[in-house]
Coordinates of C-alpha atoms in Angstrom, one line a residue:
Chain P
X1 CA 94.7 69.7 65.6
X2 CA 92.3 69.4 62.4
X3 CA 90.4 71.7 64.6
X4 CA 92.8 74.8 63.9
X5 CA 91.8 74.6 60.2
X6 CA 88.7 76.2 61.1
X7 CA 89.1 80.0 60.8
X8 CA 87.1 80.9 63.9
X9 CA 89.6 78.4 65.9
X10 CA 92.3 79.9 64.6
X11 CA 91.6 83.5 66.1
X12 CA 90.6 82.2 68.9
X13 CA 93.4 81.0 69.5
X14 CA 95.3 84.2 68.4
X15 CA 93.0 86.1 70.6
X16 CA 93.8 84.2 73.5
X17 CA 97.5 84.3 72.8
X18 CA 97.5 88.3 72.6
X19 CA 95.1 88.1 75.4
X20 CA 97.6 85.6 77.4
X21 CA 100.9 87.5 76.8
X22 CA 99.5 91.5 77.8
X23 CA 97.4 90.6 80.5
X24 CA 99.7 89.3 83.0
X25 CA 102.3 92.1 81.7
X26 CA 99.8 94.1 83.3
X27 CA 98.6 91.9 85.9
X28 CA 102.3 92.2 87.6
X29 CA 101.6 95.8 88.6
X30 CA 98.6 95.1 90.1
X31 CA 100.2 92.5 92.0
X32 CA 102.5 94.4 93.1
X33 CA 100.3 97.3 94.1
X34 CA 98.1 95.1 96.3
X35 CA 95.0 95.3 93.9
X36 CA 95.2 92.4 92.5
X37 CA 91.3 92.2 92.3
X38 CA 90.9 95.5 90.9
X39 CA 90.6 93.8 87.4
X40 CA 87.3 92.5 88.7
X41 CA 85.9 95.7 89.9
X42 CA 86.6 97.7 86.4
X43 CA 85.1 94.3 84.6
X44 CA 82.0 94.7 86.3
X45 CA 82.1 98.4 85.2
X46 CA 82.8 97.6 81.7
X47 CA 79.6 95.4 81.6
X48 CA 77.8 98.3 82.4
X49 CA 79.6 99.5 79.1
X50 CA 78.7 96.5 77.1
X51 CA 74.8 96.8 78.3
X52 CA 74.6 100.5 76.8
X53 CA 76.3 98.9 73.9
X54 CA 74.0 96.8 73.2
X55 CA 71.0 99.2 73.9
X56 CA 71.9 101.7 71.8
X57 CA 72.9 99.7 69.0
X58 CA 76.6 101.0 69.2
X59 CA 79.5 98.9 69.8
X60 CA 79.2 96.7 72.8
X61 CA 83.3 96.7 73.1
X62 CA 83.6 100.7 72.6
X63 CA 81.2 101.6 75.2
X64 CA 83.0 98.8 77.4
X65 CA 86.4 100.4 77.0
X66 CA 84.8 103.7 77.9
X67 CA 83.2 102.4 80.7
X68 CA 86.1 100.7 82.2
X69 CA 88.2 103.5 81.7
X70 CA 85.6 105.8 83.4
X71 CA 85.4 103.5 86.4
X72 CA 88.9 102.8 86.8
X73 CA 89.7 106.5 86.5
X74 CA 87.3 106.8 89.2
X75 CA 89.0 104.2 91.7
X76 CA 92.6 105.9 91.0
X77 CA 91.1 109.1 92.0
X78 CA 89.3 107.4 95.3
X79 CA 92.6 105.6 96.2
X80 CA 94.7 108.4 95.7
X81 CA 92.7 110.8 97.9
X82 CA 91.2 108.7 100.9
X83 CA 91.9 106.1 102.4
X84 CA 89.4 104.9 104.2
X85 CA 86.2 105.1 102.4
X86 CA 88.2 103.3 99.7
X87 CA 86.5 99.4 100.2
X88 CA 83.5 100.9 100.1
X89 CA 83.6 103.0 96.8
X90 CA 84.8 99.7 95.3
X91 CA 82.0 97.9 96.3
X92 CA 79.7 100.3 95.1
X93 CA 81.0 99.9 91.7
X94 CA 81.5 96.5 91.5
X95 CA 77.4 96.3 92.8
X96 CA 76.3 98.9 90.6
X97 CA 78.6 97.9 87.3
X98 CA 77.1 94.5 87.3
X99 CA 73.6 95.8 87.8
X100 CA 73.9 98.1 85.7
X101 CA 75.1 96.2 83.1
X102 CA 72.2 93.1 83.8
X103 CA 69.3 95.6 83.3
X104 CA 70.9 97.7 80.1
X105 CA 71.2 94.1 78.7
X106 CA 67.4 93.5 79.6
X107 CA 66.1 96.7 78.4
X108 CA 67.8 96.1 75.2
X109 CA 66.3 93.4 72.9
X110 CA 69.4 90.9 73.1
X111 CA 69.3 87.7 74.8
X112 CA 70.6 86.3 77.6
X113 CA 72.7 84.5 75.6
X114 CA 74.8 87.7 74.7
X115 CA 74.8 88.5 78.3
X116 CA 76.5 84.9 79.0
X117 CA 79.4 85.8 75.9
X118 CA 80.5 88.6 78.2
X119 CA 79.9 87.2 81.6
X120 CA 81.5 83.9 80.3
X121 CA 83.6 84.7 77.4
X122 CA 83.2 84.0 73.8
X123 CA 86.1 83.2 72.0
X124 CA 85.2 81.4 69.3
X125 CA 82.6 83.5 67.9
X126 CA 85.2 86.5 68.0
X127 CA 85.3 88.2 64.5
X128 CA 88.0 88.9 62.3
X129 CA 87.7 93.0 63.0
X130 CA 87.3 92.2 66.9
X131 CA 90.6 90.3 66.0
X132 CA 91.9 93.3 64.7
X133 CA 90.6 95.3 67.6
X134 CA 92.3 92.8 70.3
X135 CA 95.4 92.9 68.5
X136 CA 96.0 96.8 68.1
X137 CA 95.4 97.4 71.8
X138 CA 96.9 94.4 73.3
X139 CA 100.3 95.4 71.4
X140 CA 99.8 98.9 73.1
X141 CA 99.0 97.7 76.3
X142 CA 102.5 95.1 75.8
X143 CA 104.3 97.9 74.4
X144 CA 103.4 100.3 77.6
X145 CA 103.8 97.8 80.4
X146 CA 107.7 97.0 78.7
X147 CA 108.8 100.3 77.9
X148 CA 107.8 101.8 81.1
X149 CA 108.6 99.0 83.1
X150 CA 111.0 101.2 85.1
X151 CA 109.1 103.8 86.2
X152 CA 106.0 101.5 86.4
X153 CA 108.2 99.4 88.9
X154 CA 109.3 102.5 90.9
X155 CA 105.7 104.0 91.1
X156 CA 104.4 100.4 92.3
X157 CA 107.5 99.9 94.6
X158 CA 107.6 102.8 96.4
X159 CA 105.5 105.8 95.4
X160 CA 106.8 108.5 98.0
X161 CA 110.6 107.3 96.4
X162 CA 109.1 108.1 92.9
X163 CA 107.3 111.7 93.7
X164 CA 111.0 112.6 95.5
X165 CA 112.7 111.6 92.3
X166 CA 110.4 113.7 90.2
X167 CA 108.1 111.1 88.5
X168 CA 104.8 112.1 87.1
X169 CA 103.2 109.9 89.8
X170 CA 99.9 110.8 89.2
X171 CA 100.1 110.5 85.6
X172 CA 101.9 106.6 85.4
X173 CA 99.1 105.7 88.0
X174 CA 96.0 106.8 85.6
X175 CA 98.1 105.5 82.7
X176 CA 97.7 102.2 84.8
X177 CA 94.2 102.5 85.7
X178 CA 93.6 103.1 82.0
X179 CA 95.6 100.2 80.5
X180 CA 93.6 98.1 83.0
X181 CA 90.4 99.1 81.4
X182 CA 91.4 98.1 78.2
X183 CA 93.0 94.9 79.2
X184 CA 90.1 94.1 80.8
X185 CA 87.3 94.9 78.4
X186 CA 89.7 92.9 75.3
X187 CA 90.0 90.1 78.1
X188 CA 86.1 90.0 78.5
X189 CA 86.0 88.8 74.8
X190 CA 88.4 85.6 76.3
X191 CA 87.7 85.0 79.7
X192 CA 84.9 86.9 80.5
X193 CA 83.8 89.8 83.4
X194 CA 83.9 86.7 86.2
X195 CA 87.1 85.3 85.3
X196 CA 89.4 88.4 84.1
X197 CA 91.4 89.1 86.8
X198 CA 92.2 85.5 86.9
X199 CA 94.6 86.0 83.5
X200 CA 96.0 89.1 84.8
X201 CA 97.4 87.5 88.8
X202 CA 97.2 84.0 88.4
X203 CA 100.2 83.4 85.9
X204 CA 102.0 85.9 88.2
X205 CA 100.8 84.4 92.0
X206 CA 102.7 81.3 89.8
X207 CA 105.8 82.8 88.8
X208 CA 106.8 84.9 91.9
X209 CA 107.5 81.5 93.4
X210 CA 110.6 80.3 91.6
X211 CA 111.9 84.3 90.4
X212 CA 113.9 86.4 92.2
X213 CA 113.7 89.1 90.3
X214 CA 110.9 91.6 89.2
X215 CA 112.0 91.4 85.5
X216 CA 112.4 87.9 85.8
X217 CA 108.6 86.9 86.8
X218 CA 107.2 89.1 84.6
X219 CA 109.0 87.2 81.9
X220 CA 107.6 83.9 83.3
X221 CA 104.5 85.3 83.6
X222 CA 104.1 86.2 80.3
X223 CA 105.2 82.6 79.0
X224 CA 102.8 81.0 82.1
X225 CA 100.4 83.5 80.3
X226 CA 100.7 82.5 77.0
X227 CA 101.0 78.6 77.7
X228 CA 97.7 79.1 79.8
X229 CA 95.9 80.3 76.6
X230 CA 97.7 78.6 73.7
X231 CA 96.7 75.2 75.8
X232 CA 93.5 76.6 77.5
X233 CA 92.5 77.0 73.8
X234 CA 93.8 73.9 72.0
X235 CA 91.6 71.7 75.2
X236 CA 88.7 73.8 74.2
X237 CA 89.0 72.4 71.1
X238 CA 89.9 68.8 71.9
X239 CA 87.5 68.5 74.9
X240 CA 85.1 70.3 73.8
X241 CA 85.1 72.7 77.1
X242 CA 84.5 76.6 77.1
X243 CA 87.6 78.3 76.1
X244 CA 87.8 80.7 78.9
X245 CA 87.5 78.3 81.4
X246 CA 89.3 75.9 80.0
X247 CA 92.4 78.9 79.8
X248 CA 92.0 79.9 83.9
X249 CA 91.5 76.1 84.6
X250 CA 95.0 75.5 83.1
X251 CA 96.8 78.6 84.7
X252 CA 95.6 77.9 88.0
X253 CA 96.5 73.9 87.4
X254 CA 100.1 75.7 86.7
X255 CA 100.1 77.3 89.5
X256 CA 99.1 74.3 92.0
X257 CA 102.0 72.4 90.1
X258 CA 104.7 75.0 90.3
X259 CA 103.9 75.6 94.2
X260 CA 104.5 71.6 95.0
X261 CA 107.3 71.8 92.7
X262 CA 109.1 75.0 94.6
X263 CA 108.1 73.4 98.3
X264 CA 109.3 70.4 97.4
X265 CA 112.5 71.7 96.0
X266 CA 112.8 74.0 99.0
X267 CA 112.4 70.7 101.4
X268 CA 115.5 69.0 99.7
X269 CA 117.6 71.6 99.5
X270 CA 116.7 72.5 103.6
X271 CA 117.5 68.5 104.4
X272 CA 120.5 68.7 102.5
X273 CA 124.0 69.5 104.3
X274 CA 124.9 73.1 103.4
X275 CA 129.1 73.8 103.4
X276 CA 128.5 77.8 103.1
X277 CA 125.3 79.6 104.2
X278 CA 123.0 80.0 101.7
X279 CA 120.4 83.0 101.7
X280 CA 116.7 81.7 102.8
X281 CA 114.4 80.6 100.0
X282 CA 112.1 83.4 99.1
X283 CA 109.1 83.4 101.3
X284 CA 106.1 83.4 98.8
X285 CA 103.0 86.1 99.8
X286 CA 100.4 85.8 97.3
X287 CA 99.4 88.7 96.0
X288 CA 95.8 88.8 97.1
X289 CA 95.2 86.3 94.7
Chain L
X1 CA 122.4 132.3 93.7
X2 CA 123.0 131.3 97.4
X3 CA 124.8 128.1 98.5
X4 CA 121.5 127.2 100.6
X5 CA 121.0 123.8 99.8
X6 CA 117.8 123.6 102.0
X7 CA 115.7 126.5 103.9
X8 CA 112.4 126.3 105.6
X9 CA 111.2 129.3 106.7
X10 CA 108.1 129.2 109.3
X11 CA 106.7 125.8 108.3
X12 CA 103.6 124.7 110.0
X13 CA 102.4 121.5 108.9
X14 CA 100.3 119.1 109.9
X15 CA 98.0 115.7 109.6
X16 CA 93.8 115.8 109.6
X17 CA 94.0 119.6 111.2
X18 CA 96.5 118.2 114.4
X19 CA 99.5 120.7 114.3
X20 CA 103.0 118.8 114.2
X21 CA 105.2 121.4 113.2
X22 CA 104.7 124.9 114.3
X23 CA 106.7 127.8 112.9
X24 CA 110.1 126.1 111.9
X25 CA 112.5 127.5 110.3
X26 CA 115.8 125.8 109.1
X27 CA 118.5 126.3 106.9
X28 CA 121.9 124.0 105.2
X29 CA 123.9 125.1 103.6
X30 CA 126.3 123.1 100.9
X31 CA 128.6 120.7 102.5
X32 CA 127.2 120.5 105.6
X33 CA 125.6 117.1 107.3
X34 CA 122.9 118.1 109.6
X35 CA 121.2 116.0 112.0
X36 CA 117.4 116.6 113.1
X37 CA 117.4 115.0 116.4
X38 CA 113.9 114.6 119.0
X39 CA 111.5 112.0 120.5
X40 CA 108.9 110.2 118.5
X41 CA 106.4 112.0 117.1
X42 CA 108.0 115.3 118.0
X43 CA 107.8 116.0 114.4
X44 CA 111.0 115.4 113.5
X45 CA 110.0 113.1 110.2
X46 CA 107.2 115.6 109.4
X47 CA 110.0 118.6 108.8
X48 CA 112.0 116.0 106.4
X49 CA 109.1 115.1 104.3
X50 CA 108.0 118.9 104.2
X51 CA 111.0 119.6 102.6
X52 CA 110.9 116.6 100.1
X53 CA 107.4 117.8 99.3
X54 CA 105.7 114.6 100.7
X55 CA 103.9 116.6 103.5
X56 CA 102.4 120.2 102.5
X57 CA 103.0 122.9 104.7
X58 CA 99.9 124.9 105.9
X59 CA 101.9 128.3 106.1
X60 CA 105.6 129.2 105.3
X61 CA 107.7 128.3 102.8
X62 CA 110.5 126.0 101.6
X63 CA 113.0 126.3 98.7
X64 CA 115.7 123.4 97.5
X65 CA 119.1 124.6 96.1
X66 CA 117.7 128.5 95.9
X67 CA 114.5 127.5 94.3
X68 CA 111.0 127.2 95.8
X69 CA 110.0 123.4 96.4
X70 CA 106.8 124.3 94.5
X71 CA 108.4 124.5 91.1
X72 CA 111.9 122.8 91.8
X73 CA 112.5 120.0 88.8
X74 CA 115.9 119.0 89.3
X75 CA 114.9 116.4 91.4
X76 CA 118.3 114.4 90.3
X77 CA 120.1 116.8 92.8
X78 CA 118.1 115.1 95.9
X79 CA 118.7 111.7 97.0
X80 CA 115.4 110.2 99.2
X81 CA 116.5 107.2 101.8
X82 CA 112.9 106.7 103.7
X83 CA 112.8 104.8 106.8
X84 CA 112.6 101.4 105.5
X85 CA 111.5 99.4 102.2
X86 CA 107.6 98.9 102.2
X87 CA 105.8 96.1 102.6
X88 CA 106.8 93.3 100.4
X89 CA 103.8 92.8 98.0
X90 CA 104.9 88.8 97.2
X91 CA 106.7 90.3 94.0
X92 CA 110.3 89.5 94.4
X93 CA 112.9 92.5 93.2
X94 CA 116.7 92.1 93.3
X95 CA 119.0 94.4 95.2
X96 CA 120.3 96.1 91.8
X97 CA 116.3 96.2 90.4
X98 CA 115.3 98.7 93.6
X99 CA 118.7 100.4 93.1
X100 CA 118.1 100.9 89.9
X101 CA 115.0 102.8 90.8
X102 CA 117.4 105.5 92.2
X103 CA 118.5 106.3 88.2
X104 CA 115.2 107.3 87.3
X105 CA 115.7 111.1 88.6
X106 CA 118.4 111.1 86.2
X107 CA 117.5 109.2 83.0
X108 CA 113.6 110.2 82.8
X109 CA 110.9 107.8 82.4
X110 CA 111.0 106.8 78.8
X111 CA 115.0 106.5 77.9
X112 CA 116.3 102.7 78.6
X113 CA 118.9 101.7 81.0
X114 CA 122.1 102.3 79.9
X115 CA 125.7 101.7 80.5
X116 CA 126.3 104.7 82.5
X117 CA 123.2 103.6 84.5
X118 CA 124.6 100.0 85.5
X119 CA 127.3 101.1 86.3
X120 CA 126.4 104.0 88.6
X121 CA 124.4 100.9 90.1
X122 CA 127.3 98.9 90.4
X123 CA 129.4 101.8 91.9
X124 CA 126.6 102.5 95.0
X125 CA 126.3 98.9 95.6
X126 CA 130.1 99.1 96.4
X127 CA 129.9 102.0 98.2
X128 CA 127.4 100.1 100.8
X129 CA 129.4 97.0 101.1
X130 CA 126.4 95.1 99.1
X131 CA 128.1 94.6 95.9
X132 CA 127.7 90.2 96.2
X133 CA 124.0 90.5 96.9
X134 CA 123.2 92.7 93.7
X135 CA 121.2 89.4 92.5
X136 CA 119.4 88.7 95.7
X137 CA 116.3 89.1 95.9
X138 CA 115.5 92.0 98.4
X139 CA 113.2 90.1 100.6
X140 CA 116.4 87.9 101.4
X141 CA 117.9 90.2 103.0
X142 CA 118.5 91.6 106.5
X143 CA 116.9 94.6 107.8
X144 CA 120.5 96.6 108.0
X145 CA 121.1 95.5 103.9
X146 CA 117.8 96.5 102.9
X147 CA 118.4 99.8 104.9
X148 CA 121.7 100.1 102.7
X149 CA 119.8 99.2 99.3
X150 CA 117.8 102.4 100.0
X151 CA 121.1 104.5 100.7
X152 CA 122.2 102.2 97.6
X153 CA 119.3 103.1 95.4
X154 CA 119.6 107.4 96.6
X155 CA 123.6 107.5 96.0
X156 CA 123.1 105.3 92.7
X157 CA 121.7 108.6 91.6
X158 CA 124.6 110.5 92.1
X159 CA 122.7 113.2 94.2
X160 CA 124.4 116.6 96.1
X161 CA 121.6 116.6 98.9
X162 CA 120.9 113.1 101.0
X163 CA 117.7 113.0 102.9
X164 CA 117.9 110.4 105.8
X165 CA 114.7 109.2 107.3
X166 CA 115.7 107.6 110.6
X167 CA 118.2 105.3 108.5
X168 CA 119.7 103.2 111.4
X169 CA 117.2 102.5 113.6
X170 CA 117.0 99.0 114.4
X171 CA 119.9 98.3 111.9
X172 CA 122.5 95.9 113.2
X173 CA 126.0 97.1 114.1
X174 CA 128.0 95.7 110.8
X175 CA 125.1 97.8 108.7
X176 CA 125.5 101.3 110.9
X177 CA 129.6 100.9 109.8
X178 CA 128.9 100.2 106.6
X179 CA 126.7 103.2 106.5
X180 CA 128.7 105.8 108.2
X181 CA 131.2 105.1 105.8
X182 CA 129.2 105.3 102.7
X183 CA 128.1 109.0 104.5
X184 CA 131.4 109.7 105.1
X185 CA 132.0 108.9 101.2
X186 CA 129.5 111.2 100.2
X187 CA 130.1 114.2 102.4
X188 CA 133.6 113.7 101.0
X189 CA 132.8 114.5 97.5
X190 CA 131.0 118.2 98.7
X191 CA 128.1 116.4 99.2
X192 CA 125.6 117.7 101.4
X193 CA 123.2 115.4 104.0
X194 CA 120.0 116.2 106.1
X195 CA 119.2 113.3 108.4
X196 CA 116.4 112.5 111.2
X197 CA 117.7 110.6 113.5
X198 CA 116.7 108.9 117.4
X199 CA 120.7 108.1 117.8
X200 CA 123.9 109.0 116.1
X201 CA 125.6 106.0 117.0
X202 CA 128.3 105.4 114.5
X203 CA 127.4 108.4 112.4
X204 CA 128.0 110.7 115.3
X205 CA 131.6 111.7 114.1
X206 CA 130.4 112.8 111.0
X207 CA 127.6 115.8 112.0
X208 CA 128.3 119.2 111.9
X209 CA 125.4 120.4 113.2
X210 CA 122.3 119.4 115.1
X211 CA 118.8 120.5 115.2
X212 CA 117.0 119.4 118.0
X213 CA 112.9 119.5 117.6
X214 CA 110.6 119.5 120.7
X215 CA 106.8 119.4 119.8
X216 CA 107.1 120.8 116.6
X217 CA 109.6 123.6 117.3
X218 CA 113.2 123.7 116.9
X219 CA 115.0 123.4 120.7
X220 CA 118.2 123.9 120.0
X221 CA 120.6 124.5 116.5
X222 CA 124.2 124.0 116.9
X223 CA 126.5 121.3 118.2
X224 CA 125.3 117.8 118.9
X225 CA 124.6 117.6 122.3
X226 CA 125.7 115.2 124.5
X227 CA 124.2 112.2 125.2
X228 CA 122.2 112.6 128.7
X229 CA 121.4 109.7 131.5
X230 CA 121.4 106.5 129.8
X231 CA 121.5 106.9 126.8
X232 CA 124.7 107.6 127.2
X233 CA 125.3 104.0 127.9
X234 CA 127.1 102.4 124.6
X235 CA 124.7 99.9 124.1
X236 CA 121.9 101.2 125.7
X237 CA 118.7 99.4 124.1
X238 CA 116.0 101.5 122.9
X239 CA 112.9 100.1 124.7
X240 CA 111.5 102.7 127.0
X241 CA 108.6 104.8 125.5
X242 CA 109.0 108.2 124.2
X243 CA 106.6 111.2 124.5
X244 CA 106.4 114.3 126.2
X245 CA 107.8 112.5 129.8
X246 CA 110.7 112.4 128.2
X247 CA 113.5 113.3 130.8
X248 CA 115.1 116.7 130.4
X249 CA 118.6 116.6 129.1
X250 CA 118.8 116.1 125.5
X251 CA 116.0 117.0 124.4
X252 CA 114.7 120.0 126.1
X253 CA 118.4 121.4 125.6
X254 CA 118.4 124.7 124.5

């Protein structure tokens, strides 16, 4: 695409490609954990984050990382100890990160139109150090999610089983909670605080229905991840649409496709005449998604 | 250094301030497979997660292989089988990915998988008869071969203490067989097994000892008593509710 010649294209689409492959490395555990939304709740912390940023003149993106990691220290701590007050502690910082983040944003002397590039995503007007920035901590957020996949699995699997075989529980779960905060507040400069969580469950939700594995889908959902942005990008630029849209548009178009696809195969193979039993197709739960 | 695999010594524990154990004290020693029989919620469980650590005791103490639980770190030596897998979360796993899980003790958190690993995977998948489903996805299977992916996943780390939560209740007969003789495999090799159970069924043959508990005190410590009233019967089904009503006999033995 002549488009691509354009350096702002270009690492917008390199953003989104980091963005695309880390997030639904991440995203996995979530699923599996049953928090699937969580990625929402620590967004709408982080723009808390990005409205002291912008008050105090200081890095918008800094303050959001600290933000999110503040808040989703916080709901690891809350689901950890009780149970029961847990909904509502969520709730009040989803409320009060959003609102907190809209009147920072007023009080400072930036427009709305900044508010809509982290509400919304802004993409194409990220700059070569924000580049820089997304790059360094989506490779350590990749890096974590791969090289810890085993105890990460455990932990999310069956946490009891992992404090009996003498994992630092505690600590992989606020290692979690704080690679979500900074998945989060690099995918705000994508997606945006409405549609982050989307990246992280959505190409997952799509490839837990034709894996059987756990290594397997998050494999696939790190190419469905990747696809979703390299393509969510290149229609942004063809069309004309807002790139982070145009990315979660695509993933969940994926995952409407691969669904027919797998209950369609499912159907034929059920009709079919079957010479030696065959174990039942995987019955697909979405993850909260 | 003693050869006291296990020892609770007055345990009270409890959940949101209501007592379930009172004043228990318990002791195995190496080689031996102990039952903890009793009714539901005569805190039976509760004494098997106090000594795993997953339920603090209010007062009393517990140590694992001489060593108080409290700073115990060979976690390797214990092999966990809890009651059954938890809810699936829609994210498949295969058999030898959960199994796997039971490695972890061994290998630590940051060192890959390695040959040793697999095949220590391999070996307890054999050991529970599941060796053709190591690929399936865990959801597949039945609730008796997901009980033996858990027994799978505790021997695949080559443990010397098995912790049994209720493992064969409501698991079919083929999966009791296949899991009395993985026991039997274990306690072969010195190993040494702790087990809560509602019936011994097939595994009966195997215990040396067994500790009845009755509202949160230990009834009776010795033989396994014998099957009282109906549940004598061989195939007796396990419908009728259990509580303190429970007719004497078994568990009010002493």
């Amino acid at each position: 695409m002549s488009l691509f010649q354009y350096d702002f294209m270009l690492r917008a689409l390199l953003g989104a490609l980091i963005i695309g492959l880390a997030a639904p490395a991440l995203g996995i555990y979530l699923v599996q954990r049953r928090l699937a939304l969580i990625g929402d709740g620590i967004g709408h912390v982080a723009l808390t984050g990005v409205g002291a940023g912008l008050l105090f003149q200081t890095s918008p993106v800094l303050m959001a990382v600290v933000a999110a990691t503040i808040g989703a220290v916080a709901i690891e701590l809350i689901r950890e100890r009780g149970r029961t007050s847990g909904d509502l502690a969520l709730a009040l910082l989803f409320y009060g990160g959003i609102a907190g983040g809209v009147v920072l944003v007023g009080l400072s002397d930036s427009t709305s139109a900044n508010l809509n590039a982290y509400l919304f995503g802004a993409l194409t007007t990220t700059h070569p150090e924000d580049l820089i920035t997304i790059a360094v901590l989506g490779a350590a957020v990749l890096v974590t999610m791969l090289l810890l996949r085993p105890a990460l699995f455990a932990v999310c699997h069956d946490e009891e089983y992992a404090r009996v075989s003498g994992l630092p529980v505690r600590a992989l779960n606020l290692l979690l909670a704080i690679t979500t905060a900074i998945t989060v507040t690099i995918a705000m400069r994508a997606v945006g605080v409405l549609l982050i969580s989307a990246l992280m469950v959505v190409p997952v939700a799509t490839a837990q229905q034709v894996t059987r594995g756990f290594r397997s889908t998050m494999a696939a959902a790190m190419a469905l991840g990747l696809f979703a942005a390299g393509a969510g990008i290149w229609m942004a630029a063809v069309a004309d649409t807002a790139p982070g849209a145009s990315v979660v548009v695509l993933a969940i178009a994926s995952f409407v496709v691969v669904t027919l696809l797998a209950a369609g195969w499912r159907r034929i193979r059920r009709s079919r005449p079957q010479p030696t039993p065959v174990p039942e197709p995987h019955e697909v739960v979405l993850g909260g998604s | 250094m003693t050869s006291d695999v296990v020892s609770v010594t007055n345990g009270v524990a409890g959940y949101d301030g209501r007592p379930v154990l009172r004043d228990v004290s318990l002791t195995v020693t190496a080689g031996e497979v102990v039952a903890i029989l009793g009714a539901n919620g005569s805190g039976k469980s509760t004494l098997v997660r106090a000594v795993l650590g997953l339920v603090p005791l209010s007062a009393g103490s517990v140590t694992l292989f001489g060593r108080p639980a409290r700073r115990f770190r060979q976690w390797h030596r214990v092999g966990y089988v809890p009651q059954r897998l938890g809810a699936g979360s829609g994210v498949p796993a295969t058999v030898a990915e959960v199994v796997a899980a039971g490695r972890l003790a061994r290998r630590g958190i940051l060192r890959p998988p390695g040959r040793a690993d697999r095949e220590a995977v391999a070996e307890a998948l054999r050991a529970v008869g599941l060796a053709d489903r190591a690929k399936d996805p865990v959801a597949t299977l039945s609730g008796g071969q997901q009980q033996r992916t858990l027994i799978a996943r505790a021997l695949a780390g080559r443990p010397e203490l098995l912790v049994l939560d209720e493992p064969t209740a409501g698991v079919d007969a083929v999966s009791q067989e296949a899991f009395a003789g993985a026991l039997r495999d274990f306690t072969a090799g010195g190993g040494t097994v702790l087990l809560v159970a509602h019936e011994l069924g097939p595994l009966r043959p195997l215990i040396s000892r067994a500790v009845v508990v009755h509202q949160g005190v230990i009834a009776h410590d010795g033989a396994v008593p014998d099957p009282a009233g109906h549940h004598a019967a061989p195939d007796h089904d396990h419908v009728h509710p259990h509580g303190p009503e429970e007719p004497a006999g078994l568990w009010s033995a002493r």
